PDB file of C-alpha atoms in Angstrom:
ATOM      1  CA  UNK A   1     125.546 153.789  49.638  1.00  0.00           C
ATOM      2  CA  UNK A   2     125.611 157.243  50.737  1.00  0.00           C
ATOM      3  CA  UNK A   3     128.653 156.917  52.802  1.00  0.00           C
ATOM      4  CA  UNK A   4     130.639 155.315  50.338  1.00  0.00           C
ATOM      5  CA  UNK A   5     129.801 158.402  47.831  1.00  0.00           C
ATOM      6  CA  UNK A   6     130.315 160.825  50.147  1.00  0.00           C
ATOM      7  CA  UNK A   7     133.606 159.429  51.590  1.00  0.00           C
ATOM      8  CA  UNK A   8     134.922 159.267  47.906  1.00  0.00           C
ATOM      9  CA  UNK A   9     134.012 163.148  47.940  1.00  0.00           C
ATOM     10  CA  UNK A  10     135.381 164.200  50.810  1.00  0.00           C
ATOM     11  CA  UNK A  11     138.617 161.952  50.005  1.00  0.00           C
ATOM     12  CA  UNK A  12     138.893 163.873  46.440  1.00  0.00           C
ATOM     13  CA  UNK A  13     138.241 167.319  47.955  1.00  0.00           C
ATOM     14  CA  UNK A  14     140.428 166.700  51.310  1.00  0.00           C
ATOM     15  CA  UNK A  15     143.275 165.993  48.429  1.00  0.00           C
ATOM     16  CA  UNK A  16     142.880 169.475  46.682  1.00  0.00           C
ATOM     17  CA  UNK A  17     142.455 171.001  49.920  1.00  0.00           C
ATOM     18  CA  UNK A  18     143.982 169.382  52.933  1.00  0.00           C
ATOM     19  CA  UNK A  19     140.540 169.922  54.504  1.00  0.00           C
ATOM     20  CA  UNK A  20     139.456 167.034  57.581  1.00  0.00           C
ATOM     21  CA  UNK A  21     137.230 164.570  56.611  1.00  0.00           C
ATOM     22  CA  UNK A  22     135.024 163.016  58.666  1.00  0.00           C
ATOM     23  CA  UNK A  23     133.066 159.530  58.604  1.00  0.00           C
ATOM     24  CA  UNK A  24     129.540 159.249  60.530  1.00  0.00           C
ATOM     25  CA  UNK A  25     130.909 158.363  63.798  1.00  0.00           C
ATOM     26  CA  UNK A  26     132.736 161.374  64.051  1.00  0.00           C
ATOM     27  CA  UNK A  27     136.179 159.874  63.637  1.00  0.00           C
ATOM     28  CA  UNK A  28     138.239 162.236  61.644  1.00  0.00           C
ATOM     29  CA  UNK A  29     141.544 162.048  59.435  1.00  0.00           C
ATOM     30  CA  UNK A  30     143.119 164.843  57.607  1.00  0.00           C
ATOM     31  CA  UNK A  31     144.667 163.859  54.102  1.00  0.00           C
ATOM     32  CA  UNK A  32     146.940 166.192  52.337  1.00  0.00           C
ATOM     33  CA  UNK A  33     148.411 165.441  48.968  1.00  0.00           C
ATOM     34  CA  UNK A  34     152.044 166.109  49.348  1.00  0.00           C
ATOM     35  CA  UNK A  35     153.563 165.139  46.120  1.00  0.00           C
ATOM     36  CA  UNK A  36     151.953 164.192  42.467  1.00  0.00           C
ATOM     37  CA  UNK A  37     154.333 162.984  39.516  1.00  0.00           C
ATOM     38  CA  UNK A  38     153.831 161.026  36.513  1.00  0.00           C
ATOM     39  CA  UNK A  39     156.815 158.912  35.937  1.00  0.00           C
ATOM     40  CA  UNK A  40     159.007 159.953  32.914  1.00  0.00           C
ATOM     41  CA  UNK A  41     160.183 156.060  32.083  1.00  0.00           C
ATOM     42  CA  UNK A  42     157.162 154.294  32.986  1.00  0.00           C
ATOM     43  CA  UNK A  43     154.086 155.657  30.068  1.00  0.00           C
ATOM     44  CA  UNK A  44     150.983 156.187  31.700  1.00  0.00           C
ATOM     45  CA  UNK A  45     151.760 155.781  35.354  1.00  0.00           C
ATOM     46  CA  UNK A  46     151.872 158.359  38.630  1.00  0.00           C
ATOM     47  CA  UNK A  47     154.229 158.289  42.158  1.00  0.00           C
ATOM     48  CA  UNK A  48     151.465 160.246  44.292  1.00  0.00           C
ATOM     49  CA  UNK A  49     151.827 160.479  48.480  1.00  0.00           C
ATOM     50  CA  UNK A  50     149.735 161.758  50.701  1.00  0.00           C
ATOM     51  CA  UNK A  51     149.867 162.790  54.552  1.00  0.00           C
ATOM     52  CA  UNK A  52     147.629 161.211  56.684  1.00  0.00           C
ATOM     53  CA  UNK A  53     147.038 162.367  60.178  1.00  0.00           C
ATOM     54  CA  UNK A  54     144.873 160.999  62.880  1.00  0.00           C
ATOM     55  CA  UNK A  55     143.100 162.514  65.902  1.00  0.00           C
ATOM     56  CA  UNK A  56     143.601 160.774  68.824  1.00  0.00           C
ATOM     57  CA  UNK A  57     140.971 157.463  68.371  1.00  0.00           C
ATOM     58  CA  UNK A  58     140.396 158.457  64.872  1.00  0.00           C
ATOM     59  CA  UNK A  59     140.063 156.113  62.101  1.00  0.00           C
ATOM     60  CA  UNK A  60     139.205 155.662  58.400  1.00  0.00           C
ATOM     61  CA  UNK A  61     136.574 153.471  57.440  1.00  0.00           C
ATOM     62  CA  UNK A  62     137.270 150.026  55.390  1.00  0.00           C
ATOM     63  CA  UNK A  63     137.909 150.900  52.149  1.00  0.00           C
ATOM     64  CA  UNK A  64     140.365 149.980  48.805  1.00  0.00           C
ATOM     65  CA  UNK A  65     142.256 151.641  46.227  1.00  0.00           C
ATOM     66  CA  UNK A  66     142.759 151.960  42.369  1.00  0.00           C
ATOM     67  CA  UNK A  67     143.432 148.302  41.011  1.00  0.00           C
ATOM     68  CA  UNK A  68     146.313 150.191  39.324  1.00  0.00           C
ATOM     69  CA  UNK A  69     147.709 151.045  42.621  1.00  0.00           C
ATOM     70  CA  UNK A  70     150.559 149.554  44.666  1.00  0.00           C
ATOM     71  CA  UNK A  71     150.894 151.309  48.097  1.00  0.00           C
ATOM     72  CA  UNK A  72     153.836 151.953  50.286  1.00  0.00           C
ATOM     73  CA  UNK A  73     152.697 153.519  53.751  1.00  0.00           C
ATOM     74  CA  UNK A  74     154.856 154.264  56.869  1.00  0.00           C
ATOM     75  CA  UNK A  75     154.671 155.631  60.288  1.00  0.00           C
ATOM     76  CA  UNK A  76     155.833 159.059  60.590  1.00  0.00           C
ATOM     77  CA  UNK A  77     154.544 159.574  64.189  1.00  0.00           C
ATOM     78  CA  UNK A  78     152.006 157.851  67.206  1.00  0.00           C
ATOM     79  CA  UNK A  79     151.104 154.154  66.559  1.00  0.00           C
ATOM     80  CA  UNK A  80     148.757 152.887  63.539  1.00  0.00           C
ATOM     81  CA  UNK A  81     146.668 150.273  63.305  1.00  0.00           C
ATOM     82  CA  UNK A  82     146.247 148.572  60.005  1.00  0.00           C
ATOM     83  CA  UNK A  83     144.887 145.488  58.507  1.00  0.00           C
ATOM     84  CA  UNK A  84     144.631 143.970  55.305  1.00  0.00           C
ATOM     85  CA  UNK A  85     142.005 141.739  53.503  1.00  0.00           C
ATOM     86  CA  UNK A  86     140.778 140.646  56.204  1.00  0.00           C
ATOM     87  CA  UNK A  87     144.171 139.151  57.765  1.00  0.00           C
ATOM     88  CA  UNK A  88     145.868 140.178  61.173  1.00  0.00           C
ATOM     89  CA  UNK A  89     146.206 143.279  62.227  1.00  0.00           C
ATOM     90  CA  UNK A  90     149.046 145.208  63.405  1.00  0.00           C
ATOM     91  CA  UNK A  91     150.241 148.310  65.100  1.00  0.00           C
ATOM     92  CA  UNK A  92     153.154 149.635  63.438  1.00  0.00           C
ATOM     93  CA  UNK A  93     155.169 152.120  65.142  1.00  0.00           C
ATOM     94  CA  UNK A  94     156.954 155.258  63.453  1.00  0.00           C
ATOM     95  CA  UNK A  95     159.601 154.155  61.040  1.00  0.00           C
ATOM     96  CA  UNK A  96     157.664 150.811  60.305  1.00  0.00           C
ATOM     97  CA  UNK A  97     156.182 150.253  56.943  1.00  0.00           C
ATOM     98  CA  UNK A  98     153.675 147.945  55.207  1.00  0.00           C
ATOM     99  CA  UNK A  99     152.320 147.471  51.495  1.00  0.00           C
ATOM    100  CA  UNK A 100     149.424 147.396  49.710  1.00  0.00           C
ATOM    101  CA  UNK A 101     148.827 145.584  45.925  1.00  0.00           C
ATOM    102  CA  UNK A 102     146.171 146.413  43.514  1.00  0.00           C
ATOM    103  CA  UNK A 103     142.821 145.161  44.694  1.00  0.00           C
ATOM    104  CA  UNK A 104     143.442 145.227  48.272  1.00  0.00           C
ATOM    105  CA  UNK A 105     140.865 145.849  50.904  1.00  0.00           C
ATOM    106  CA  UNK A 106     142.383 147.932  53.927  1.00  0.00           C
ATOM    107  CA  UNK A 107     139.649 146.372  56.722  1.00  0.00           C
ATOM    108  CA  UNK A 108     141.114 148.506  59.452  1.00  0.00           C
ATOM    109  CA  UNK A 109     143.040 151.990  59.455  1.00  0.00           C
ATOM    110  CA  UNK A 110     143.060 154.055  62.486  1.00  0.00           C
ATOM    111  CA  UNK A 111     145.359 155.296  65.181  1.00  0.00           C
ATOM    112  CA  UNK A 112     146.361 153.043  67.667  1.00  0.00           C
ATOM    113  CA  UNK A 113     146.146 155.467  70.657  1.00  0.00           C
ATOM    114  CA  UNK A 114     143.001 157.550  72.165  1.00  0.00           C
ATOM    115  CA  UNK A 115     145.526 160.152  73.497  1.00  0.00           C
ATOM    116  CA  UNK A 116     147.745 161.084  71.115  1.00  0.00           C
ATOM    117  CA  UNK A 117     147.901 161.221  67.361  1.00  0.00           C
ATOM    118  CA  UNK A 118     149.378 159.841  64.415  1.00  0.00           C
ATOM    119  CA  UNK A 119     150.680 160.279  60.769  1.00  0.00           C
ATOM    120  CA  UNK A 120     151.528 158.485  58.156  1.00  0.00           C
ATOM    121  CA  UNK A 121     152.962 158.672  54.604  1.00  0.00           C
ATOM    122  CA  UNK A 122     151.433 156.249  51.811  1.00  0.00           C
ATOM    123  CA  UNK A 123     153.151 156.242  48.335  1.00  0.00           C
ATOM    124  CA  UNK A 124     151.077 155.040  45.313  1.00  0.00           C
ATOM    125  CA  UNK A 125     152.339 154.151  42.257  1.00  0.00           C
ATOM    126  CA  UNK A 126     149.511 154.088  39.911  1.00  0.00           C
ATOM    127  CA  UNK A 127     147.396 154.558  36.777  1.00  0.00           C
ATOM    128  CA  UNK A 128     147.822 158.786  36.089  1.00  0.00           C
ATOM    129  CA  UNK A 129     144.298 158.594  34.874  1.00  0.00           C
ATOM    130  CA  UNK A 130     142.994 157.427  38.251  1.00  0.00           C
ATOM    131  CA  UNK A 131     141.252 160.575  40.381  1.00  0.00           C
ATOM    132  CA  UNK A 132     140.489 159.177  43.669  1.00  0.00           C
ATOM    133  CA  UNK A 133     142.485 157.566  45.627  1.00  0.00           C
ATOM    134  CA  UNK A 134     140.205 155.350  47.918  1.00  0.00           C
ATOM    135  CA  UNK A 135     136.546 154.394  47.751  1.00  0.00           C
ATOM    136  CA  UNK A 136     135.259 153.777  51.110  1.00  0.00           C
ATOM    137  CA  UNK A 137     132.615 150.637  51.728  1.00  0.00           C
ATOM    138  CA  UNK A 138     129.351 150.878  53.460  1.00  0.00           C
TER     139      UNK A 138
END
């Protein structure tokens, strides 16, 4: 349980500051909150997007996002790996995209390549109330 609090933590504070975050293995991503908007014709919702970069062999741990939140994420550079709810996953290359829908779980997020690193941009559209982005499981 202590993970999971203090990967909600360092997800919050990495978003104010751009800081690294790192899980217990050592893996590491960097998440920067690049744009934040609430949406003039839709009352009570946000367009947020974050930057998130990989070390080479880094990786987040499992984790979902607000149940308010639909996610668009694409591959700005490197190969990720991502899977969904438990389904197949896949390495998407930069360019390719995927979604997310409230109440996801994203099982597997991580760069596809021990060498080199990656970055991607996700797009939520989402309650403005909501303050974290992901809480990350055990």
């Amino acid at each position: 349980m202590l993970r999971k609090a203090s990967w909600t933590i360092a997800f919050t504070l990495t978003l104010a500051t751009g800081a690294v975050a790192h899980d217990a293995a050592g893996d590491k991503a960097k998440v920067t909150l690049v744009y934040d908007q609430a949406l003039p014709n839709v009352s009570g919702k946000s367009m947020r997007s974050v930057i998130v970069e990989y070390a080479p062999g880094g990786s987040s741990p499992a984790h979902t996002h607000p149940q308010s939140a639909f996610i668009y994420a694409t591959v700005l550079e490197g190969s990720i790996r991502s899977g969904v709810n438990g389904g197949p996953v896949k390495t998407y290359k930069p360019g390719e995209s995927w979604s997310e829908f409230p109440g996801d779980q994203h099982s597997v997020s991580e760069n596809a390549s021990a060498t080199e690193p990656a970055r991607l941009l996700a797009v939520f559209v989402l309650d403005t109330s909501e303050t974290e982005l992901a809480t990350y499981e055990d």
